[in-house]
């Protein structure tokens, strides 16, 4: 009776639940790879945590509990035991200058050099190690090293390298520093006039001191031999390694990489590309020409897949607060004769934005001062209105200051706030120069990521490497704490703008994917998305925020392939079922 009932029950069930009565589909083929025994934070709000993930080819088949995922194992499935480590979607850096940063890796690195002696030591060590290098180049020195508003002097470099030219760019790219040999080779002497938009700093006798502001640095830079194609490729290999090591799986290049797309493509063809690139064309005033339109169009046609894509356009509306070149609605607090200056004529900028929007390009606008931020918002609003376009996701890069009335416009207009947490790091440069220049009232609205998100705006985070390190973990920590590593200021710099860990991780993963129109294929650990993920040495949810900056990435996977493993990654890497 029981048995004979079964077919009827089954039939009724099948009708109710639409189970096909014909034989079920054969079992899906086993997966290629399983990462198991992990604390997977998926960035999928429906299933925040998982224990294991199954991967076939480049894509995620499923994420879930160990049992259900391990059931997909076949004889050829490789298994990675994550040993209870935290696993996250790979990070995207939404604002990077990749070629510049990569070339910097082959030169003197002055990041975190805090004393003149340290700089001399690094320059000399590099010169000694590269006896055949005709020029010694480097980047990353900071202003406080030379005390307050003083600038570096050529004699410091002459002491360690008298016989070869030395050329060192400041961390922000707005000043540079040359030794006597480099000044002589550039023909800079007491009679050399300052170039437009630049200043040769001179002593009381009128001699160049070696410090060069803004465009004056170009006088020396023009004499430096250009890197060869082979040198650029070698630099990119190093840059890609550093990026994967830091946990990056994609970058949004914000200028100066567009002209090297073929180099990225060459690496891809050689199987050496392990980082995904979204590259923007850099557009200066006066704006588009038939030639530039043809260039951007052809890059968009040629590069439009998961690895390399064109179709973005970056432009700059202003400079930086520290140099009083960020465009402000009201004069600077420390010098009321200055309020910065827009790089574009506002009418021409708006017209260009509307044109780019009509052509379907995603626009990145560098805007740091509150006047520049407002103009970018106005131009995006105008473009959407005149073109009747939706969901273009135009972006504003940096947004260091903002008028209170503009904050909720990001959400209302669907404009992405692309910000770099480490730029707000409250060191001397930020608190004594940046904050002094704009004054306490405007400094209350410094890097307002929390307010932008609260009012419905989408955040996308990045580094601006080589301005600061490409290591995102220091950025994550700064977004959470708004404090230095030493815990200063005590309650944080504009502490109401601190973000939660959830929101910060989102801005580097699914938010970053959204900013690049890739949220359907990237940014979270979900079925069907690209298998881009990272294993961390610590569970970010179990530690103090002040420990996050020291996070080490143990393993990075891009498109289902392990592209980086730390020497500290002791997990039984990849095992095959016997
Ligand atoms: Zn930048």
Coordinates of C-alpha atoms and ligand atoms in Angstrom, one line a residue:
X1 CA 0.0 0.0 0.0
X2 CA 2.7 2.4 1.0
X3 CA 4.7 1.6 -2.0
X4 CA 1.9 1.7 -4.4
X5 CA 0.9 5.1 -3.1
X6 CA 4.3 6.5 -3.8
X7 CA 3.9 7.1 -7.5
X8 CA 0.6 9.0 -6.9
X9 CA 2.1 11.1 -4.2
X10 CA 5.1 11.7 -6.3
X11 CA 2.9 12.7 -9.2
X12 CA 0.9 15.1 -7.1
X13 CA 4.1 16.6 -5.7
X14 CA 5.5 16.9 -9.1
X15 CA 2.5 18.7 -10.4
X16 CA 2.4 21.0 -7.4
X17 CA 6.1 21.8 -7.6
X18 CA 6.5 21.4 -11.3
X19 CA 9.1 18.7 -11.0
X20 CA 9.6 17.3 -14.5
X21 CA 8.5 13.6 -14.6
X22 CA 11.1 12.8 -17.2
X23 CA 14.6 11.9 -16.0
X24 CA 16.3 14.8 -14.3
X25 CA 19.2 16.5 -16.1
X26 CA 22.5 14.6 -15.6
X27 CA 24.5 15.9 -12.7
X28 CA 26.6 18.9 -13.7
X29 CA 30.3 18.1 -14.3
X30 CA 32.5 18.4 -11.3
X31 CA 34.1 21.7 -10.7
X32 CA 37.8 22.6 -11.4
X33 CA 38.6 24.1 -8.0
X34 CA 37.2 24.3 -4.5
X35 CA 38.4 26.7 -1.8
X36 CA 37.1 25.3 1.4
X37 CA 37.4 25.7 5.2
X38 CA 37.3 29.5 4.8
X39 CA 35.6 32.4 6.4
X40 CA 34.3 33.9 3.2
X41 CA 32.8 37.3 3.4
X42 CA 30.9 37.4 0.1
X43 CA 29.7 41.0 -0.2
X44 CA 26.4 39.5 -1.2
X45 CA 23.8 40.9 1.2
X46 CA 21.6 37.9 0.9
X47 CA 24.3 35.4 2.1
X48 CA 27.0 37.4 3.8
X49 CA 29.2 34.6 5.0
X50 CA 30.1 31.2 3.4
X51 CA 32.5 28.4 4.1
X52 CA 33.5 27.3 0.7
X53 CA 33.4 28.2 -3.0
X54 CA 33.3 26.1 -6.2
X55 CA 35.0 27.4 -9.3
X56 CA 34.8 26.2 -12.9
X57 CA 37.1 27.9 -15.4
X58 CA 37.2 31.6 -14.6
X59 CA 33.9 31.7 -12.8
X60 CA 32.3 31.0 -9.5
X61 CA 29.8 28.1 -9.6
X62 CA 28.6 28.5 -6.1
X63 CA 29.4 29.7 -2.6
X64 CA 27.9 28.0 0.4
X65 CA 28.5 25.6 3.3
X66 CA 31.4 23.1 3.1
X67 CA 29.2 20.1 2.6
X68 CA 27.2 21.3 -0.4
X69 CA 30.3 22.7 -2.1
X70 CA 32.5 19.7 -1.4
X71 CA 29.8 17.6 -3.0
X72 CA 30.8 19.2 -6.3
X73 CA 34.2 17.6 -6.1
X74 CA 35.3 15.2 -8.7
X75 CA 38.4 13.2 -9.3
X76 CA 40.2 16.0 -11.0
X77 CA 39.0 18.8 -8.8
X78 CA 41.7 20.7 -7.0
X79 CA 41.1 21.8 -3.5
X80 CA 42.5 24.7 -1.6
X81 CA 42.2 24.5 2.2
X82 CA 42.0 28.1 3.4
X83 CA 42.7 27.0 7.0
X84 CA 39.9 29.2 8.4
X85 CA 41.4 32.4 6.9
X86 CA 39.2 35.2 5.8
X87 CA 38.4 35.3 2.1
X88 CA 37.1 38.4 0.4
X89 CA 36.3 39.3 -3.2
X90 CA 39.5 40.8 -4.8
X91 CA 39.9 44.5 -4.4
X92 CA 39.6 47.1 -7.1
X93 CA 41.6 50.3 -7.0
X94 CA 39.4 52.9 -8.6
X95 CA 42.0 55.6 -9.1
X96 CA 45.5 54.8 -10.0
X97 CA 48.3 56.0 -12.3
X98 CA 49.6 52.6 -13.1
X99 CA 52.4 53.2 -15.6
X100 CA 53.8 56.0 -13.4
X101 CA 53.6 53.9 -10.3
X102 CA 55.2 51.0 -12.0
X103 CA 58.1 53.0 -13.4
X104 CA 58.6 54.3 -9.8
X105 CA 59.2 50.8 -8.7
X106 CA 62.3 50.7 -10.8
X107 CA 63.6 54.0 -9.3
X108 CA 64.5 55.5 -5.9
X109 CA 61.4 55.1 -3.7
X110 CA 61.3 57.9 -1.1
X111 CA 57.9 57.0 0.3
X112 CA 57.9 57.1 4.1
X113 CA 61.4 58.7 4.1
X114 CA 61.1 61.1 7.1
X115 CA 64.6 62.6 7.3
X116 CA 67.1 64.1 5.0
X117 CA 69.6 61.4 6.1
X118 CA 67.2 58.7 5.0
X119 CA 66.7 60.3 1.6
X120 CA 70.5 60.6 1.1
X121 CA 70.9 57.0 2.1
X122 CA 68.3 55.8 -0.3
X123 CA 69.6 57.9 -3.2
X124 CA 73.2 56.8 -2.7
X125 CA 72.3 53.2 -2.3
X126 CA 70.4 53.3 -5.6
X127 CA 73.2 55.2 -7.4
X128 CA 75.7 52.6 -6.1
X129 CA 73.5 49.7 -7.2
X130 CA 73.0 51.2 -10.7
X131 CA 76.4 52.5 -11.8
X132 CA 75.4 52.6 -15.5
X133 CA 72.2 54.5 -15.0
X134 CA 72.7 57.9 -16.6
X135 CA 70.1 59.6 -14.5
X136 CA 69.0 58.9 -10.9
X137 CA 65.3 59.4 -10.6
X138 CA 62.9 59.0 -7.8
X139 CA 59.6 60.0 -6.2
X140 CA 57.9 60.3 -2.9
X141 CA 59.6 63.0 -0.7
X142 CA 57.3 65.1 1.4
X143 CA 57.3 68.7 2.5
X144 CA 57.5 68.2 6.3
X145 CA 60.9 66.5 5.9
X146 CA 62.4 69.9 5.2
X147 CA 60.6 71.6 8.1
X148 CA 57.4 73.6 7.7
X149 CA 57.2 75.3 4.4
X150 CA 60.9 75.0 3.5
X151 CA 61.8 73.2 0.3
X152 CA 64.7 70.9 -0.4
X153 CA 68.1 72.1 -1.6
X154 CA 70.4 70.7 -4.4
X155 CA 73.4 70.6 -2.0
X156 CA 71.8 67.7 -0.1
X157 CA 71.9 65.6 -3.2
X158 CA 75.3 66.9 -4.4
X159 CA 76.8 65.5 -1.2
X160 CA 75.8 61.9 -2.2
X161 CA 75.7 62.1 -6.0
X162 CA 77.9 64.9 -7.4
X163 CA 78.7 63.4 -10.8
X164 CA 75.4 62.2 -12.2
X165 CA 72.1 64.1 -12.5
X166 CA 69.5 63.4 -9.8
X167 CA 65.8 64.3 -10.3
X168 CA 63.3 63.5 -7.5
X169 CA 59.6 64.3 -7.6
X170 CA 57.5 65.1 -4.5
X171 CA 54.9 62.6 -3.4
X172 CA 52.1 64.8 -4.8
X173 CA 53.8 65.4 -8.2
X174 CA 53.5 69.1 -7.7
X175 CA 57.2 69.9 -6.9
X176 CA 60.5 68.4 -7.8
X177 CA 64.1 68.5 -6.7
X178 CA 67.3 68.4 -8.7
X179 CA 71.0 68.3 -7.9
X180 CA 73.5 70.7 -9.4
X181 CA 74.3 68.4 -12.3
X182 CA 70.7 68.0 -13.3
X183 CA 70.2 71.8 -13.1
X184 CA 73.2 72.3 -15.3
X185 CA 72.1 69.7 -17.9
X186 CA 68.7 71.4 -18.0
X187 CA 70.5 74.8 -18.6
X188 CA 68.9 76.3 -15.5
X189 CA 71.0 79.2 -14.1
X190 CA 70.4 82.6 -12.6
X191 CA 69.2 84.0 -16.0
X192 CA 66.6 81.3 -16.7
X193 CA 63.1 82.7 -16.6
X194 CA 60.3 80.9 -14.7
X195 CA 58.1 79.0 -17.2
X196 CA 54.4 79.7 -17.3
X197 CA 52.7 77.8 -14.3
X198 CA 56.0 77.1 -12.7
X199 CA 58.6 78.6 -10.4
X200 CA 62.3 78.0 -10.1
X201 CA 63.0 78.5 -6.4
X202 CA 66.1 80.8 -5.9
X203 CA 68.3 81.8 -3.0
X204 CA 69.0 85.4 -2.0
X205 CA 71.7 85.6 -4.7
X206 CA 69.3 84.5 -7.4
X207 CA 70.8 81.1 -7.8
X208 CA 68.4 78.1 -8.3
X209 CA 68.2 76.1 -5.0
X210 CA 67.3 72.9 -6.8
X211 CA 63.6 73.1 -5.7
X212 CA 61.2 73.4 -8.7
X213 CA 57.5 74.1 -8.4
X214 CA 54.9 72.8 -10.7
X215 CA 55.8 73.2 -14.4
X216 CA 59.4 74.3 -13.6
X217 CA 60.2 70.7 -13.0
X218 CA 59.4 70.0 -16.7
X219 CA 62.6 71.9 -17.6
X220 CA 64.6 69.1 -16.0
X221 CA 62.2 66.3 -16.8
X222 CA 62.5 67.1 -20.5
X223 CA 66.2 66.1 -20.3
X224 CA 65.6 62.7 -18.7
X225 CA 65.8 59.9 -21.3
X226 CA 62.4 58.4 -22.0
X227 CA 62.0 54.8 -20.8
X228 CA 62.2 52.3 -23.6
X229 CA 59.3 49.9 -24.4
X230 CA 61.2 47.0 -22.8
X231 CA 61.8 49.1 -19.7
X232 CA 58.1 50.0 -19.5
X233 CA 57.1 46.3 -19.9
X234 CA 59.5 45.3 -17.2
X235 CA 58.1 48.1 -14.9
X236 CA 54.5 46.9 -15.6
X237 CA 55.4 43.3 -14.6
X238 CA 56.6 44.7 -11.3
X239 CA 53.6 46.9 -10.9
X240 CA 51.2 44.0 -11.5
X241 CA 53.0 41.8 -9.0
X242 CA 52.8 44.6 -6.4
X243 CA 49.1 45.0 -7.1
X244 CA 48.3 41.3 -6.8
X245 CA 50.4 41.1 -3.7
X246 CA 48.3 43.9 -2.1
X247 CA 45.1 42.1 -3.0
X248 CA 44.1 44.1 -6.1
X249 CA 42.5 42.3 -9.0
X250 CA 41.4 45.3 -11.0
X251 CA 42.5 48.9 -11.4
X252 CA 40.8 52.0 -12.9
X253 CA 43.5 54.0 -14.5
X254 CA 42.9 57.7 -14.1
X255 CA 45.2 59.0 -16.8
X256 CA 48.6 58.4 -18.5
X257 CA 48.0 54.8 -19.3
X258 CA 45.8 55.1 -22.3
X259 CA 48.7 55.6 -24.7
X260 CA 50.2 52.3 -23.4
X261 CA 47.2 50.1 -24.0
X262 CA 49.2 48.1 -26.5
X263 CA 51.7 47.2 -23.8
X264 CA 49.0 45.9 -21.5
X265 CA 47.7 44.0 -24.5
X266 CA 51.1 42.5 -25.1
X267 CA 51.3 41.2 -21.6
X268 CA 47.9 39.7 -22.0
X269 CA 48.9 37.9 -25.2
X270 CA 52.0 36.6 -23.3
X271 CA 49.8 35.3 -20.5
X272 CA 51.4 37.7 -18.1
X273 CA 48.3 39.8 -17.3
X274 CA 47.0 39.0 -13.9
X275 CA 45.3 42.3 -13.1
X276 CA 42.2 43.7 -14.9
X277 CA 42.5 47.2 -16.3
X278 CA 39.9 49.9 -17.0
X279 CA 41.7 52.7 -18.7
X280 CA 40.5 56.3 -19.2
X281 CA 41.7 58.7 -21.9
X282 CA 43.1 61.9 -20.5
X283 CA 41.3 65.0 -21.9
X284 CA 42.8 68.5 -21.4
X285 CA 41.1 71.7 -22.3
X286 CA 40.1 73.0 -24.8
X287 CA 38.4 69.7 -25.2
X288 CA 37.4 67.1 -27.8
X289 CA 38.8 67.1 -31.4
X290 CA 37.9 64.8 -34.2
X291 CA 41.3 63.0 -33.5
X292 CA 40.7 62.5 -29.8
X293 CA 37.2 61.2 -30.4
X294 CA 38.5 58.7 -33.0
X295 CA 41.2 57.6 -30.4
X296 CA 38.7 57.0 -27.6
X297 CA 36.2 55.3 -29.9
X298 CA 38.8 53.0 -31.3
X299 CA 40.0 52.1 -27.8
X300 CA 36.5 51.3 -26.8
X301 CA 36.0 49.0 -29.8
X302 CA 39.3 47.3 -29.4
X303 CA 39.4 46.9 -25.6
X304 CA 36.1 45.9 -24.1
X305 CA 36.4 42.6 -22.3
X306 CA 37.0 41.4 -18.7
X307 CA 40.8 42.1 -18.9
X308 CA 41.3 45.4 -20.6
X309 CA 38.6 48.0 -21.4
X310 CA 38.7 51.5 -22.7
X311 CA 35.7 53.9 -22.9
X312 CA 36.5 56.1 -20.0
X313 CA 37.5 59.8 -20.2
X314 CA 39.3 61.6 -17.4
X315 CA 39.6 65.3 -17.1
X316 CA 40.8 67.7 -14.4
X317 CA 39.0 70.7 -13.2
X318 CA 41.5 72.0 -10.6
X319 CA 44.7 71.3 -8.7
X320 CA 45.3 70.6 -5.0
X321 CA 44.6 72.4 -1.7
X322 CA 48.2 72.3 -0.5
X323 CA 49.4 74.4 -3.4
X324 CA 46.3 76.7 -3.4
X325 CA 45.4 75.4 -6.9
X326 CA 42.1 73.6 -5.9
X327 CA 39.2 75.8 -7.0
X328 CA 37.3 77.2 -4.0
X329 CA 34.0 79.0 -3.9
X330 CA 35.5 81.4 -1.3
X331 CA 39.2 82.5 -0.9
X332 CA 41.7 80.4 1.0
X333 CA 41.8 81.0 4.7
X334 CA 45.6 81.5 5.0
X335 CA 45.8 83.8 1.9
X336 CA 42.6 85.6 1.0
X337 CA 44.1 86.8 -2.3
X338 CA 43.9 83.2 -3.6
X339 CA 40.9 80.9 -4.4
X340 CA 42.4 78.6 -6.9
X341 CA 41.5 78.6 -10.5
X342 CA 39.4 76.2 -12.7
X343 CA 41.5 74.6 -15.4
X344 CA 38.5 74.7 -17.8
X345 CA 36.2 77.5 -18.9
X346 CA 33.0 76.4 -17.2
X347 CA 30.9 76.7 -20.3
X348 CA 33.3 74.8 -22.4
X349 CA 33.6 72.1 -19.7
X350 CA 29.8 71.6 -19.5
X351 CA 29.6 71.4 -23.3
X352 CA 32.3 68.8 -23.4
X353 CA 30.7 66.7 -20.7
X354 CA 27.4 66.8 -22.5
X355 CA 29.1 65.7 -25.7
X356 CA 31.0 62.8 -24.0
X357 CA 27.8 61.7 -22.2
X358 CA 25.9 61.7 -25.5
X359 CA 28.6 59.5 -27.0
X360 CA 28.2 57.0 -24.1
X361 CA 31.6 57.5 -22.5
X362 CA 32.0 57.3 -18.7
X363 CA 33.5 60.5 -17.4
X364 CA 35.9 60.9 -14.5
X365 CA 36.4 64.5 -13.4
X366 CA 39.2 65.4 -10.9
X367 CA 37.6 67.9 -8.6
X368 CA 39.2 68.8 -5.2
X369 CA 37.9 72.3 -4.3
X370 CA 34.3 72.9 -3.5
X371 CA 33.9 75.1 -6.6
X372 CA 35.2 72.4 -8.9
X373 CA 33.0 69.7 -7.3
X374 CA 29.9 71.9 -7.8
X375 CA 30.8 72.6 -11.4
X376 CA 31.2 68.9 -12.1
X377 CA 27.8 68.1 -10.5
X378 CA 26.2 70.9 -12.5
X379 CA 27.8 69.6 -15.7
X380 CA 26.7 66.0 -15.1
X381 CA 23.2 67.2 -14.2
X382 CA 23.0 69.2 -17.4
X383 CA 24.3 66.4 -19.5
X384 CA 21.7 63.9 -18.2
X385 CA 18.9 66.5 -18.8
X386 CA 19.8 67.5 -22.3
X387 CA 20.7 64.0 -23.5
X388 CA 17.9 62.2 -21.6
X389 CA 20.5 59.7 -20.5
X390 CA 20.2 57.5 -17.4
X391 CA 22.7 55.4 -15.4
X392 CA 25.8 56.8 -17.0
X393 CA 27.5 56.8 -13.6
X394 CA 29.7 59.8 -14.1
X395 CA 32.4 60.1 -11.5
X396 CA 34.0 62.8 -9.4
X397 CA 37.5 62.0 -8.3
X398 CA 38.9 63.1 -4.9
X399 CA 36.2 65.5 -3.5
X400 CA 38.4 66.7 -0.7
X401 CA 36.1 69.7 0.1
X402 CA 32.5 70.3 -0.7
X403 CA 29.8 72.8 0.0
X404 CA 27.1 71.4 2.4
X405 CA 24.4 72.0 -0.2
X406 CA 26.1 69.7 -2.7
X407 CA 26.5 66.6 -0.6
X408 CA 23.1 65.0 -1.4
X409 CA 23.5 65.7 -5.1
X410 CA 25.6 62.6 -5.6
X411 CA 22.7 60.4 -4.6
X412 CA 20.1 62.4 -6.5
X413 CA 22.1 62.6 -9.7
X414 CA 23.6 59.1 -9.6
X415 CA 27.2 60.5 -9.6
X416 CA 29.9 58.2 -8.2
X417 CA 32.1 59.6 -5.4
X418 CA 35.5 58.2 -6.2
X419 CA 37.7 58.9 -3.2
X420 CA 41.0 57.9 -1.8
X421 CA 40.9 57.3 2.0
X422 CA 44.6 57.5 2.6
X423 CA 44.6 61.1 1.3
X424 CA 42.7 62.1 4.4
X425 CA 45.4 60.5 6.6
X426 CA 45.6 63.2 9.4
X427 CA 49.4 63.7 9.4
X428 CA 51.2 67.0 9.5
X429 CA 50.6 67.6 5.8
X430 CA 46.8 67.2 6.2
X431 CA 46.4 69.0 9.6
X432 CA 48.9 71.8 9.3
X433 CA 49.0 72.6 5.6
X434 CA 45.7 71.3 4.1
X435 CA 43.5 72.3 7.0
X436 CA 45.2 75.6 7.5
X437 CA 44.8 76.5 3.9
X438 CA 41.0 76.0 3.8
X439 CA 40.3 77.0 7.4
X440 CA 38.3 75.3 10.2
X441 CA 34.8 75.9 8.8
X442 CA 35.4 74.2 5.5
X443 CA 37.7 71.5 7.1
X444 CA 34.5 70.3 8.8
X445 CA 33.6 68.9 5.4
X446 CA 36.9 67.2 4.7
X447 CA 36.5 63.9 2.7
X448 CA 32.8 63.5 3.5
X449 CA 32.3 59.9 2.4
X450 CA 29.9 59.1 5.2
X451 CA 27.6 62.0 4.4
X452 CA 27.7 61.2 0.7
X453 CA 26.7 57.6 1.4
X454 CA 24.1 58.6 3.9
X455 CA 22.4 60.7 1.3
X456 CA 22.3 57.9 -1.2
X457 CA 25.5 58.4 -3.1
X458 CA 27.7 55.5 -4.3
X459 CA 31.3 55.3 -3.1
X460 CA 34.2 53.9 -4.9
X461 CA 37.7 53.8 -3.2
X462 CA 41.2 53.8 -4.6
X463 CA 44.7 55.0 -3.8
X464 CA 46.0 57.5 -6.5
X465 CA 49.2 55.5 -6.5
X466 CA 52.0 56.6 -6.8
X467 CA 50.8 59.6 -4.8
X468 CA 50.4 57.2 -1.9
X469 CA 51.0 53.4 -1.6
X470 CA 48.7 51.1 -3.6
X471 CA 48.3 48.9 -0.5
X472 CA 44.5 49.3 0.1
X473 CA 44.6 48.1 3.8
X474 CA 46.0 51.3 5.0
X475 CA 43.2 53.0 3.2
X476 CA 40.6 50.7 4.8
X477 CA 42.0 51.5 8.2
X478 CA 42.0 55.3 7.6
X479 CA 38.4 55.2 6.3
X480 CA 37.4 53.6 9.6
X481 CA 39.5 55.5 12.1
X482 CA 40.4 58.9 10.4
X483 CA 43.5 58.6 12.7
X484 CA 47.2 58.2 12.2
X485 CA 48.8 54.9 13.1
X486 CA 49.7 56.6 16.4
X487 CA 46.0 57.2 17.1
X488 CA 46.0 61.0 16.4
X489 CA 43.9 63.0 16.6
X490 CA 42.3 61.3 19.6
X491 CA 38.8 61.1 18.3
X492 CA 39.7 61.1 14.7
X493 CA 39.8 63.9 12.0
X494 CA 36.2 64.9 11.4
X495 CA 35.2 61.7 13.1
X496 CA 31.5 61.8 11.9
X497 CA 32.9 60.8 8.5
X498 CA 34.3 57.5 9.8
X499 CA 32.8 54.6 7.8
X500 CA 31.9 51.1 9.0
X501 CA 34.0 48.2 7.9
X502 CA 31.1 46.9 5.8
X503 CA 30.7 50.1 3.9
X504 CA 34.5 50.5 3.5
X505 CA 34.9 47.0 2.1
X506 CA 31.9 47.6 -0.3
X507 CA 33.6 50.7 -1.7
X508 CA 36.7 48.6 -2.7
X509 CA 34.7 45.6 -4.0
X510 CA 31.0 45.7 -5.2
X511 CA 30.9 49.5 -5.1
X512 CA 34.1 49.7 -7.1
X513 CA 32.6 47.2 -9.6
X514 CA 29.4 49.4 -9.8
X515 CA 31.6 52.4 -10.5
X516 CA 33.1 50.6 -13.5
X517 CA 29.7 49.1 -14.7
X518 CA 30.9 45.7 -13.8
X519 CA 28.7 44.8 -10.8
X520 CA 27.1 41.9 -12.7
X521 CA 30.4 40.1 -13.2
X522 CA 32.6 41.3 -10.4
X523 CA 32.8 42.7 -6.8
X524 CA 31.2 39.9 -4.8
X525 CA 31.5 36.1 -4.4
X526 CA 28.3 34.9 -6.1
X527 CA 27.3 32.3 -8.7
X528 CA 28.3 33.3 -12.2
X529 CA 30.8 36.0 -11.3
X530 CA 34.5 36.0 -12.0
X531 CA 36.5 34.0 -9.5
X532 CA 38.6 36.9 -8.2
X533 CA 39.3 36.6 -4.6
X534 CA 41.9 37.1 -1.8
X535 CA 42.8 35.2 1.3
X536 CA 43.9 37.4 4.3
X537 CA 46.1 36.7 7.3
X538 CA 43.5 38.0 9.7
X539 CA 39.7 38.3 10.1
X540 CA 39.0 42.0 9.8
X541 CA 35.8 41.6 11.8
X542 CA 37.7 40.2 14.8
X543 CA 40.5 42.8 15.2
X544 CA 40.9 46.4 16.3
X545 CA 40.6 48.8 13.3
X546 CA 44.2 49.9 14.1
X547 CA 45.4 46.5 13.1
X548 CA 43.8 46.5 9.7
X549 CA 46.5 48.5 8.0
X550 CA 49.0 45.7 8.7
X551 CA 46.8 43.1 6.9
X552 CA 48.8 40.7 4.7
X553 CA 47.3 39.1 1.7
X554 CA 48.2 35.4 1.7
X555 CA 46.9 34.5 -1.7
X556 CA 45.3 36.3 -4.6
X557 CA 43.2 34.6 -7.3
X558 CA 42.2 36.2 -10.5
X559 CA 39.8 34.4 -12.9
X560 CA 40.1 31.1 -11.0
X561 CA 44.0 31.2 -11.2
X562 CA 46.3 31.7 -8.2
X563 CA 48.4 34.8 -9.2
X564 CA 50.1 35.5 -5.9
X565 CA 51.1 33.5 -2.9
X566 CA 52.8 34.9 0.2
X567 CA 55.7 33.0 1.7
X568 CA 53.5 33.0 4.8
X569 CA 50.8 31.1 3.1
X570 CA 51.3 27.7 4.7
X571 CA 48.0 26.2 3.6
X572 CA 48.3 22.9 1.8
X573 CA 48.2 25.0 -1.4
X574 CA 46.5 22.9 -4.0
X575 CA 45.8 19.2 -3.3
X576 CA 44.3 16.7 -5.7
X577 CA 42.0 14.0 -4.6
X578 CA 43.6 10.6 -4.7
Ligands
LIG1 ZN1 45.2 60.8 -9.6

